XYZ file of C-alpha atoms in Angstrom:
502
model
C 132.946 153.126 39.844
C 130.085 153.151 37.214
C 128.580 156.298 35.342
C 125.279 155.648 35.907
C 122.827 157.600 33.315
C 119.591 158.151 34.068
C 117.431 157.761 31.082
C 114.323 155.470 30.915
C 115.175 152.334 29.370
C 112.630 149.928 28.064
C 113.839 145.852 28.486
C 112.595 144.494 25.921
C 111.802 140.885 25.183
C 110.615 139.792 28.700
C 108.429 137.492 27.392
C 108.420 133.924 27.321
C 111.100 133.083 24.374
C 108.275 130.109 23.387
C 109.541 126.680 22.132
C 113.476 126.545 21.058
C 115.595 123.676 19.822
C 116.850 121.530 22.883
C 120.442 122.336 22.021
C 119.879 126.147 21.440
C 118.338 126.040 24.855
C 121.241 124.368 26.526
C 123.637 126.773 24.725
C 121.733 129.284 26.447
C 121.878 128.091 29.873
C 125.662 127.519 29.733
C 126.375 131.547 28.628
C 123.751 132.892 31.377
C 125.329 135.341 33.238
C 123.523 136.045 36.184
C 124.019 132.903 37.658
C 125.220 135.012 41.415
C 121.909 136.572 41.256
C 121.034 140.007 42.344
C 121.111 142.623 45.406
C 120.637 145.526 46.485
C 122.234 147.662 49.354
C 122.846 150.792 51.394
C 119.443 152.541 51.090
C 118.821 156.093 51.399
C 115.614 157.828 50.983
C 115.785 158.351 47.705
C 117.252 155.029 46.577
C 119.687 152.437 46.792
C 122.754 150.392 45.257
C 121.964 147.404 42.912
C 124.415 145.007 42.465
C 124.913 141.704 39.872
C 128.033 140.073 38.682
C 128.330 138.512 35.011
C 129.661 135.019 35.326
C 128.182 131.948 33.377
C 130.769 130.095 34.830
C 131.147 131.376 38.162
C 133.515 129.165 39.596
C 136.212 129.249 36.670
C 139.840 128.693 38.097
C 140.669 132.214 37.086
C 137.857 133.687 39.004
C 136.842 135.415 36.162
C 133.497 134.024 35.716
C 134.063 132.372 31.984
C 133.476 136.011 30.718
C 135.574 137.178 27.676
C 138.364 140.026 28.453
C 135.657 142.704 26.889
C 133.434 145.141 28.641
C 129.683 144.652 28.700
C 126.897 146.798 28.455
C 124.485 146.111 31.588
C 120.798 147.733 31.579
C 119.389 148.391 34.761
C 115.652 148.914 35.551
C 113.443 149.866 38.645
C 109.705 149.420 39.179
C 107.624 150.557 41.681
C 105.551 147.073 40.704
C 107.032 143.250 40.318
C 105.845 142.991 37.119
C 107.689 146.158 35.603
C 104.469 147.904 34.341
C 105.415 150.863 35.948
C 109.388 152.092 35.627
C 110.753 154.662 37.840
C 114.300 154.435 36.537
C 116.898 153.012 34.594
C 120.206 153.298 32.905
C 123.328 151.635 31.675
C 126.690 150.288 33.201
C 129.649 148.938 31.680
C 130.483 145.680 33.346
C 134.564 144.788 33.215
C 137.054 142.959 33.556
C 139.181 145.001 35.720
C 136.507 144.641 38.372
C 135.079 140.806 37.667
C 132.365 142.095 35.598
C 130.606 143.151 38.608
C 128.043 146.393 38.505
C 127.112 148.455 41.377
C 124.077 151.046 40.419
C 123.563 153.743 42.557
C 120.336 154.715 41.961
C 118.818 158.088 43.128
C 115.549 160.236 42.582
C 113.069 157.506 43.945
C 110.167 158.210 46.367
C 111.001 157.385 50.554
C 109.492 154.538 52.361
C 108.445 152.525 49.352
C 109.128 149.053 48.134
C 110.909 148.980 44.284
C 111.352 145.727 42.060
C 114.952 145.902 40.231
C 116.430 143.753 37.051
C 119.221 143.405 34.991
C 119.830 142.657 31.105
C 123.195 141.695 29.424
C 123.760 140.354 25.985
C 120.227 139.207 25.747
C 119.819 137.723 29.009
C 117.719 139.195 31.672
C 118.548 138.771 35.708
C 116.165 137.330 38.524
C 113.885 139.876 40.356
C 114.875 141.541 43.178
C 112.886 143.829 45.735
C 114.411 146.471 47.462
C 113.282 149.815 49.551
C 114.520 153.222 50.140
C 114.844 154.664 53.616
C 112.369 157.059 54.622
C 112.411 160.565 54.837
C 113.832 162.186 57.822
C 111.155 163.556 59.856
C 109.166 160.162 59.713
C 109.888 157.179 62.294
C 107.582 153.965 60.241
C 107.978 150.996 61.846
C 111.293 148.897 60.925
C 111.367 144.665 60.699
C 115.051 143.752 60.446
C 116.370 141.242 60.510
C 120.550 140.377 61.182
C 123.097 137.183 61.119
C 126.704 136.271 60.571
C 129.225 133.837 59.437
C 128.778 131.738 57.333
C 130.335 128.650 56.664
C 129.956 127.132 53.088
C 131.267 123.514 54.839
C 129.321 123.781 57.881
C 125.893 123.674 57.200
C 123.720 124.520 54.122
C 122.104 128.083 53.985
C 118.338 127.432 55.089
C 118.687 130.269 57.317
C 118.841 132.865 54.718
C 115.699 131.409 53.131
C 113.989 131.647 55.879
C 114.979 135.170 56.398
C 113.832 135.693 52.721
C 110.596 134.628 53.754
C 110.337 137.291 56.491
C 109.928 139.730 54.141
C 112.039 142.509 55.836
C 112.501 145.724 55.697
C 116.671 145.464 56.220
C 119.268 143.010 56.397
C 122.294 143.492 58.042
C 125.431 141.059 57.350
C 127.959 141.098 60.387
C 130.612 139.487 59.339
C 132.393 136.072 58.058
C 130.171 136.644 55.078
C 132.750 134.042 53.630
C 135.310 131.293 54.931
C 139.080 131.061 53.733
C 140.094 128.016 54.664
C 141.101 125.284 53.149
C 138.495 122.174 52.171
C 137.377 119.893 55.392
C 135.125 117.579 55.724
C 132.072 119.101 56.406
C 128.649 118.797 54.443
C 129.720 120.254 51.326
C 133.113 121.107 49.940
C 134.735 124.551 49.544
C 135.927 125.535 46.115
C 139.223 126.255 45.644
C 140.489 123.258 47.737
C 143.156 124.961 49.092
C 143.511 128.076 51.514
C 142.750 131.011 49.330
C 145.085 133.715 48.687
C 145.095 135.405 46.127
C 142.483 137.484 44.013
C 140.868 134.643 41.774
C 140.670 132.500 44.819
C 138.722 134.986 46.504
C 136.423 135.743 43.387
C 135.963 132.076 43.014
C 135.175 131.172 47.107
C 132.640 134.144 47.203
C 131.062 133.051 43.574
C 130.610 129.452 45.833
C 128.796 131.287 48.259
C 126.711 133.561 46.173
C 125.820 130.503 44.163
C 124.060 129.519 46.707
C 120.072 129.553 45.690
C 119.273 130.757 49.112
C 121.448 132.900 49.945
C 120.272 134.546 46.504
C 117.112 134.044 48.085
C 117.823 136.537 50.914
C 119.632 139.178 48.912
C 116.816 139.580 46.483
C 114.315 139.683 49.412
C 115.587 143.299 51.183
C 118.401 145.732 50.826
C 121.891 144.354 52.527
C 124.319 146.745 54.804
C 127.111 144.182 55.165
C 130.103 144.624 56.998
C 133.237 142.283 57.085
C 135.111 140.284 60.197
C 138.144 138.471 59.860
C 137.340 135.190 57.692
C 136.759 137.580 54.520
C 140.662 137.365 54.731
C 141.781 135.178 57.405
C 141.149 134.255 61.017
C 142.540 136.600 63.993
C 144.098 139.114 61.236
C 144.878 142.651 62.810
C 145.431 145.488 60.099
C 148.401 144.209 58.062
C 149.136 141.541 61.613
C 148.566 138.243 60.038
C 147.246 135.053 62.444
C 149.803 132.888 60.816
C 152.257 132.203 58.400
C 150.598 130.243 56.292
C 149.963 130.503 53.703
C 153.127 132.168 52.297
C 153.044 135.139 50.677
C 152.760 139.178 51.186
C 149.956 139.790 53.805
C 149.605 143.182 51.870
C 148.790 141.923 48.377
C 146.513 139.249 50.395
C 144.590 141.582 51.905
C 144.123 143.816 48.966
C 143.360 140.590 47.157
C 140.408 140.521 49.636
C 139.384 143.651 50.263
C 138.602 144.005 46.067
C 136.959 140.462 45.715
C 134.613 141.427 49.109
C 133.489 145.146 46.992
C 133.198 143.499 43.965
C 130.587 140.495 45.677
C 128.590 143.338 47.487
C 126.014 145.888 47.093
C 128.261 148.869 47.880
C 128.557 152.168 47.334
C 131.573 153.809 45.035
C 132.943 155.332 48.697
C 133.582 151.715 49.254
C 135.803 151.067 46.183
C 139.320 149.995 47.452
C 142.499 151.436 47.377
C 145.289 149.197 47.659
C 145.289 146.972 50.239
C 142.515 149.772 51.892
C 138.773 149.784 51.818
C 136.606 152.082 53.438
C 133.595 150.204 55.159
C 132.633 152.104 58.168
C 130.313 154.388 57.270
C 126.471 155.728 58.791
C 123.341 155.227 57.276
C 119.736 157.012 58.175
C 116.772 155.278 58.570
C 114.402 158.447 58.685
C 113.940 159.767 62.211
C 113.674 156.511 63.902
C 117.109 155.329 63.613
C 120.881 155.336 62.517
C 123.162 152.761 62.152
C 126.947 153.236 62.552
C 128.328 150.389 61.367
C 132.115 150.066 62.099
C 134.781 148.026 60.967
C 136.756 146.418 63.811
C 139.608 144.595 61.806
C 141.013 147.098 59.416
C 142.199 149.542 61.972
C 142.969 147.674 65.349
C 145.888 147.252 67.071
C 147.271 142.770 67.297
C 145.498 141.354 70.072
C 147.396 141.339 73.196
C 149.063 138.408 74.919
C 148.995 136.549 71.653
C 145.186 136.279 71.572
C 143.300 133.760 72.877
C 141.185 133.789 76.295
C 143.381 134.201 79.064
C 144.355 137.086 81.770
C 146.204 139.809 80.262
C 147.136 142.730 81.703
C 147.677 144.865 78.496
C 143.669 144.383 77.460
C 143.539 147.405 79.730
C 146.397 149.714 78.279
C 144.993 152.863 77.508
C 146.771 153.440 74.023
C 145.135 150.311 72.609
C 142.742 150.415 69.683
C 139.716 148.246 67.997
C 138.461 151.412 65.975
C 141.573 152.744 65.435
C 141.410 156.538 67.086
C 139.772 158.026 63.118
C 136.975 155.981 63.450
C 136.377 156.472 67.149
C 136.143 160.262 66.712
C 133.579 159.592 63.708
C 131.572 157.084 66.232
C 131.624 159.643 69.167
C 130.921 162.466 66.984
C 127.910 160.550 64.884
C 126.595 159.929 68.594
C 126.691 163.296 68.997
C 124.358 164.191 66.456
C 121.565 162.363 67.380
C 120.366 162.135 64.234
C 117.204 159.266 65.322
C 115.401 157.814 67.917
C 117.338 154.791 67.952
C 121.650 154.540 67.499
C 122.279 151.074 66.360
C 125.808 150.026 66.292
C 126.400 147.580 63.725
C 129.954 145.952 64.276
C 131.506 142.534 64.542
C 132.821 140.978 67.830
C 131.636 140.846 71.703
C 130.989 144.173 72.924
C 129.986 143.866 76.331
C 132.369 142.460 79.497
C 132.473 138.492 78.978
C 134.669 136.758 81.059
C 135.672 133.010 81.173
C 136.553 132.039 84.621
C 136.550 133.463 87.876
C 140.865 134.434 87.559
C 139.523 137.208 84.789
C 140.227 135.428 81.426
C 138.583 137.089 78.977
C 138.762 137.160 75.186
C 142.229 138.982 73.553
C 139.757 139.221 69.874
C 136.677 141.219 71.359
C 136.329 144.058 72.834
C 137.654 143.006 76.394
C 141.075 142.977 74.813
C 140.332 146.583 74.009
C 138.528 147.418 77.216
C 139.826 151.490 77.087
C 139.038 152.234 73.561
C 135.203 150.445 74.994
C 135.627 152.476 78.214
C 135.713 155.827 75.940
C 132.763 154.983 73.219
C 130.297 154.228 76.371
C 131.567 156.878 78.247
C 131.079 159.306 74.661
C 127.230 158.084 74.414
C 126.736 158.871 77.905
C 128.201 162.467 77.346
C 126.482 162.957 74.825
C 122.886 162.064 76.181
C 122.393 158.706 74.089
C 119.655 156.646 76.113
C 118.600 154.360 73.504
C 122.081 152.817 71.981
C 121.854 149.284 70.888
C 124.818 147.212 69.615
C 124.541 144.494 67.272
C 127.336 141.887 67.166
C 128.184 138.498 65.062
C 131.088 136.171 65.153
C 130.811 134.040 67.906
C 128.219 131.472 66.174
C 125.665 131.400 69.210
C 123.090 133.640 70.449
C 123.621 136.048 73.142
C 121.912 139.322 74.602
C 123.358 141.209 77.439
C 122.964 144.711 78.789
C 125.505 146.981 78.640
C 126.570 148.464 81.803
C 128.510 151.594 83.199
C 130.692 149.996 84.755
C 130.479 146.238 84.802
C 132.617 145.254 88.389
C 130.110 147.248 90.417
C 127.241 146.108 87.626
C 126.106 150.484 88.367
C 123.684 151.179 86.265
C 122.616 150.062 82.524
C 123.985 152.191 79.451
C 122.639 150.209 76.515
C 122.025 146.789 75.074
C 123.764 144.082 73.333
C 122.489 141.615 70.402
C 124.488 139.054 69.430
C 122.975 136.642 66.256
C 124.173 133.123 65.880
C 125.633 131.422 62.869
C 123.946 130.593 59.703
C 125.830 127.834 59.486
C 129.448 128.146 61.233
C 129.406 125.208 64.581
C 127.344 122.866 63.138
C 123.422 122.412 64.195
C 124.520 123.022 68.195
C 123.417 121.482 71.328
C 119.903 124.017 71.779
C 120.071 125.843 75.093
C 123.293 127.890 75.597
C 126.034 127.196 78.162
C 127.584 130.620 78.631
C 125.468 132.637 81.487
C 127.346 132.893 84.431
C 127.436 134.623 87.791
C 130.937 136.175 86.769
C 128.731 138.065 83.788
C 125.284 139.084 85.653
C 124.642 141.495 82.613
C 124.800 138.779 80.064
C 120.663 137.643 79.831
C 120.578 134.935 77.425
C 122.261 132.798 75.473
C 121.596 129.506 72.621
C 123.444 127.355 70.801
C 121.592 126.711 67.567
C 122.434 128.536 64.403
C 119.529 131.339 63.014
C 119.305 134.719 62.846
C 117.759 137.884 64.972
C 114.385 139.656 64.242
C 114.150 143.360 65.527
C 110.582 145.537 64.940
C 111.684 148.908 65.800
C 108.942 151.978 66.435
C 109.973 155.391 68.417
C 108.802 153.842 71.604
C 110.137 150.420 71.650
C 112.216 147.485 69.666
C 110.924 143.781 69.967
C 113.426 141.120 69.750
C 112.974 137.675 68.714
C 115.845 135.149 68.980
C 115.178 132.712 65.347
C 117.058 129.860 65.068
C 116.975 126.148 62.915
C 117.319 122.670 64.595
C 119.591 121.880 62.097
C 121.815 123.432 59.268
C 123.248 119.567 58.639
C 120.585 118.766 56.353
C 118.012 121.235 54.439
C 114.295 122.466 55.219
C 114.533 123.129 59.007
C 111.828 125.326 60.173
C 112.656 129.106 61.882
C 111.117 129.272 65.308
C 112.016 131.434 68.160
C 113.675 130.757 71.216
C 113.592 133.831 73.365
C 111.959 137.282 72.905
C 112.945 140.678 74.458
C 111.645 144.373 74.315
C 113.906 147.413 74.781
C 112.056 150.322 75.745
C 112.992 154.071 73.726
C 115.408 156.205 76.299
C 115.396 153.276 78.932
C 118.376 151.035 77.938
C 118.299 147.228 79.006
C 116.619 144.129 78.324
C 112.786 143.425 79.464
C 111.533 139.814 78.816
C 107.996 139.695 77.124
């Protein structure tokens, strides 16, 4: 979206501004734009995305941040130290309305496998710090920390989890979904802003300015580079393509969705692949991490058929139809053939809902939303990875606000033989602080290992022989400062799929 130039800009007037007149300095606080913070996102090995959003007043009705209807000039810097003695790039964007004064910077040229400090600059203001890091170069396999969560609910809980995953100081984050909430206010902890179901394209701006307000989830987007992907609550619950969960609130489900789909670009650290068209956006997509691993992240809402039987848990025979589709058959054939290539140790699915078998009760319920209401278009992708010789596929999933890890099996009424591995990550916030130890394991589901009810986040330490899993979660979320400590720990060996307990 932006021409990016590449000459070597020099911020100036990073110093301390000394003593000013009580008034001038409250004049200045109210007209600070970067008050959404900073990110970064999508790294490659040379570089990355860097994202801000001008908005002194970032929940204005409008959704347009209190900024005037004119363009801004935004300077950009990168350091390879945090105290920007050393710059290894910057440029210039022009931040606009048309696009909520947002800037995404793709940055390129930078050295693999390093650690960068980024800022911003705008009408004499300059941005937090943020530290990001390329990928490295393909033929090296360093060790990777990441760390992954999902959904979270501004109402629920408040957002010590992503400070504590700040503190980690990871490598890679990966979002999974419900990155926002559409509903209308409850009567949870704290309040969502606008009141109201949101609908339309300031409503969205405004509900993810609430969110990125948030000092720590600006905590955890200035700690590592982000590769988010969406689930439903970035629009509304249960959507299916243009299939909308209810009728309420009126309106065109097409100009909602559009509506969404630009305020969700225009609050992340995307690329300019990503911009949307229409009531389209682009967000699968496959990203190298060197040798050691590639993540295919896929996006499960966009392109998949309504769930059958009217969604819900229950037993439904037309889960099994052939013809139905979660991917949509595009993006299969770009999963299957990315599979293909091999391309790193590791292939990490990054996607949204329960992957592996799960059922209910003993008559075969099973969930119409995950993948068990989509069990042939499943059937194919594991059967594809097989084919194609994949021994060390992991997928990571969000959305259903607990804990969960499961092995992935060839076929899962016999329980013959074990294909790959499932993560699941808990909540931030959405369900409240939970009950501690999970509910869920069951005889029907021998594959499925573990499972907690608290709300946290997964920690993965990936090297070319083995990935260490540690299950982080919070006592609470209903008040602030809980401590991360983990609950369960797993290793999955390289090229011998399945969970071992440490």
């Amino acid at each position: 979206m932006n021409q990016v130039s590449r000459r070597s800009v020099v911020l100036g007037g990073i110093a301390g501004v000394g003593t000013v007149l009580a008034g001038a300095a409250a004049a200045r606080a109210a007209s600070y734009p970067f008050t959404l913070g900073v990110a970064s996102g999508e790294p490659s090995a040379d570089g990355f995305v860097l994202w801000t959003r001008l908005a002194p007043r970032p929940l204005a009705a409008d959704g347009l941040g209190g900024m005037s209807s004119g363009a801004v000039t935004v300077e950009w810097q990168v350091a390879t130290d945090q105290y920007f003695t050393q710059i290894a790039a910057g440029g210039s964007v022009s931040a606009v309305q048309a696009w909520a004064h947002s800037v995404h910077v793709e940055v390129g040229g930078l050295q693999p496998n390093r650690e960068y400090w980024y800022r911003f600059r705008a009408s004499g203001q300059i941005s937090p710090v943020g530290r990001a890091r390329t990928a490295p170069a393909v033929g090296s396999s360093p060790v990777l920390k990441m760390l992954f969560t999902s959904c979270s609910h501004y109402e629920a809980g408040y957002f010590t989890a992503y400070r504590r995953m700040a503190e980690e100081n990871p490598d890679l984050i990966l979002h999974l979904g419900d990155y926002i909430y559409e509903g209308a206010a409850g009567s949870g902890v704290r309040s969502h802003v606008p009141s109201a179901e949101i609908s339309s394209l300031a409503d969205y701006r405004v509900r993810h300015a609430l969110h990125k307000s948030d000092a720590d989830l600006q905590a955890a987007h200035a700690a590592a580079p982000w590769i988010p992907v969406w689930d439903d609550h970035e629009v509304e619950n249960n959507y299916a393509d243009l299939v909308r969960n209810d009728s309420s609130p009126a309106g065109d489900f097409t100009a909602r969705r559009a509506a969404a789909y630009k305020a969700y670009y225009e609050h992340m650290p995307l690329r300019s692949a990503q911009v949307p068209v229409n009531e389209n956006l682009q967000l699968y997509r496959r990203l190298r991490w060197g040798s050691l691993a590639t993540f295919h992240m896929l996006d499960t809402r966009q392109h998949r058929d309504d769930q059958a039987c009217g969604d819900g848990t229950k037993v439904c025979a037309a889960a099994d139809d052939p013809a139905r589709t979660l991917t949509g058959a595009t993006q299969e054939a770009w999963l299957l053939d990315g599979l293909g290539q091999r391309l790193g140790t590791w292939d990490i699915i990054g996607q949204q809902v329960f992957f592996a078998q799960r059922l209910a009760a003993a008559d075969g319920s099973k969930s119409m939303d995950a993948w068990d209401g989509y069990t042939a278009n499943r059937g194919r992708i594991q059967a594809g990875w097989q084919a194609r010789g994949n021994t060390s596929t992991v997928v990571l999933t969000g959305d259903v606000h607990q804990h969960w890890a499961a092995d992935i099996m060839d076929d899962y009424a016999t329980q013959n033989k074990v294909i790959g591995t499932e993560l699941v990550s808990s909540s931030i916030t959405s369900g409240g602080d939970g009950a501690g130890a999970g509910t869920g394991l069951s005889s029907l589901n021998p594959h499925v290992k573990f499972n907690w009810n608290r709300r946290g986040y997964v920690r993965t330490v990936t090297t070319p022989t083995q990935m260490t899993v540690d299950f982080r979660v919070l006592n609470q979320v209903t008040v602030r400062g809980s401590a991360a400590t983990t609950v369960q720990s797993y290793v999955i060996e390289a090229g011998n799929p399945g969970l071992q307990t440490v």
